[in-house]
Amino acid sequence: MILNVPGSEPSSPSSPICSAKGCRADAVWVLAWNNPKLHTPERRKTWLACEDHRDHLSKFLSVRGFLKDVVLMTEWESAEQPPER
C-alpha cells in the first residue's frame, strides 16, 4: 500500500519514506494527527517517520496539540484492511 502523504512518492511502487525534510529512509511509523482549528475531531491526517525521526516529528506535532496517535506502519495498514471472509 502506498500512502499519499508528505514524503511518499505516489507514482513509485517502493515503500513509503519518512516525512522529515530531506530524509529518504523507509518509514516505520505512522503519526496520526489533526489540526482542531481546521479538521473535524475524527479526521486523521498522517505523517510517516523512520526510527531516527519519530521523536522529532512527534514532538513537533505534540507541541501544537495536533498529535493523536503513533502506530507502527504494519499495525496501521492492518487496521485499514477489511476483515477476511
mmCIF file of C-alpha atoms in Angstrom:
data_model
loop_
_atom_site.group_PDB
_atom_site.id
_atom_site.type_symbol
_atom_site.label_atom_id
_atom_site.label_comp_id
_atom_site.label_asym_id
_atom_site.label_seq_id
_atom_site.Cartn_x
_atom_site.Cartn_y
_atom_site.Cartn_z
ATOM 1 C CA MET A 1 0.000 0.000 0.000
ATOM 2 C CA ILE A 2 1.312 3.442 -0.878
ATOM 3 C CA LEU A 3 0.105 6.261 1.340
ATOM 4 C CA ASN A 4 -0.340 9.672 -0.237
ATOM 5 C CA VAL A 5 1.439 11.666 2.437
ATOM 6 C CA PRO A 6 4.384 14.037 2.551
ATOM 7 C CA GLY A 7 7.498 12.031 1.861
ATOM 8 C CA SER A 8 5.856 9.345 -0.238
ATOM 9 C CA GLU A 9 6.011 9.303 -3.982
ATOM 10 C CA PRO A 10 2.576 8.291 -5.309
ATOM 11 C CA SER A 11 3.975 7.158 -8.676
ATOM 12 C CA SER A 12 6.639 4.955 -7.068
ATOM 13 C CA PRO A 13 5.900 1.327 -6.142
ATOM 14 C CA SER A 14 8.641 1.383 -3.479
ATOM 15 C CA SER A 15 7.880 1.569 0.221
ATOM 16 C CA PRO A 16 6.795 4.890 1.711
ATOM 17 C CA ILE A 17 9.541 7.121 3.054
ATOM 18 C CA CYS A 18 9.900 9.319 6.107
ATOM 19 C CA SER A 19 8.115 12.688 6.051
ATOM 20 C CA ALA A 20 11.043 14.517 7.685
ATOM 21 C CA LYS A 21 12.529 17.140 5.379
ATOM 22 C CA GLY A 22 15.332 15.656 3.303
ATOM 23 C CA CYS A 23 15.026 12.158 4.762
ATOM 24 C CA ARG A 24 14.821 9.284 2.270
ATOM 25 C CA ALA A 25 14.705 6.436 4.812
ATOM 26 C CA ASP A 26 11.911 3.878 4.775
ATOM 27 C CA ALA A 27 9.017 4.798 7.056
ATOM 28 C CA VAL A 28 8.326 2.549 10.030
ATOM 29 C CA TRP A 29 5.845 4.690 11.988
ATOM 30 C CA VAL A 30 2.571 6.464 11.192
ATOM 31 C CA LEU A 31 1.899 9.667 13.128
ATOM 32 C CA ALA A 32 -1.836 10.374 13.045
ATOM 33 C CA TRP A 33 -2.768 13.992 13.688
ATOM 34 C CA ASN A 34 -5.268 16.731 13.071
ATOM 35 C CA ASN A 35 -5.467 20.473 13.466
ATOM 36 C CA PRO A 36 -8.593 21.118 15.549
ATOM 37 C CA LYS A 37 -8.956 24.584 14.013
ATOM 38 C CA LEU A 38 -9.221 23.060 10.530
ATOM 39 C CA HIS A 39 -10.368 19.453 10.890
ATOM 40 C CA THR A 40 -13.294 17.666 12.491
ATOM 41 C CA PRO A 41 -12.293 15.680 15.625
ATOM 42 C CA GLU A 42 -12.482 12.296 13.862
ATOM 43 C CA ARG A 43 -10.347 13.371 10.883
ATOM 44 C CA ARG A 44 -6.820 11.944 10.826
ATOM 45 C CA LYS A 45 -4.018 13.169 8.652
ATOM 46 C CA THR A 46 -0.775 11.199 8.604
ATOM 47 C CA TRP A 47 2.935 11.758 8.539
ATOM 48 C CA LEU A 48 5.356 8.881 8.186
ATOM 49 C CA ALA A 49 8.524 8.537 10.216
ATOM 50 C CA CYS A 50 11.676 6.449 10.214
ATOM 51 C CA GLU A 51 13.175 5.333 13.533
ATOM 52 C CA ASP A 52 15.513 8.360 13.606
ATOM 53 C CA HIS A 53 12.793 10.999 13.087
ATOM 54 C CA ARG A 54 9.879 9.550 15.049
ATOM 55 C CA ASP A 55 10.595 11.523 18.224
ATOM 56 C CA HIS A 56 11.327 14.793 16.408
ATOM 57 C CA LEU A 57 8.151 14.689 14.302
ATOM 58 C CA SER A 58 6.064 13.547 17.297
ATOM 59 C CA LYS A 59 7.327 16.448 19.413
ATOM 60 C CA PHE A 60 6.651 18.925 16.579
ATOM 61 C CA LEU A 61 3.008 17.796 16.393
ATOM 62 C CA SER A 62 2.587 17.424 20.171
ATOM 63 C CA VAL A 63 3.742 20.967 20.972
ATOM 64 C CA ARG A 64 0.952 22.237 18.713
ATOM 65 C CA GLY A 65 -1.630 19.875 20.214
ATOM 66 C CA PHE A 66 -2.057 18.050 16.886
ATOM 67 C CA LEU A 67 -0.665 14.555 17.604
ATOM 68 C CA LYS A 68 -3.361 11.925 18.160
ATOM 69 C CA ASP A 69 -1.542 8.599 17.793
ATOM 70 C CA VAL A 70 1.793 6.988 16.859
ATOM 71 C CA VAL A 71 1.463 3.499 15.413
ATOM 72 C CA LEU A 72 3.754 1.059 13.637
ATOM 73 C CA MET A 73 3.030 1.179 9.910
ATOM 74 C CA THR A 74 2.272 -2.554 9.863
ATOM 75 C CA GLU A 75 -0.424 -2.054 12.520
ATOM 76 C CA TRP A 76 -1.861 0.989 10.705
ATOM 77 C CA GLU A 77 -2.085 -0.906 7.421
ATOM 78 C CA SER A 78 -3.665 -3.978 9.022
ATOM 79 C CA ALA A 79 -6.276 -1.752 10.732
ATOM 80 C CA GLU A 80 -7.233 -0.343 7.311
ATOM 81 C CA GLN A 81 -7.780 -3.776 5.760
ATOM 82 C CA PRO A 82 -11.332 -5.144 5.787
ATOM 83 C CA PRO A 83 -11.649 -8.451 7.655
ATOM 84 C CA GLU A 84 -11.240 -11.580 5.513
ATOM 85 C CA ARG A 85 -14.354 -13.649 4.957
#
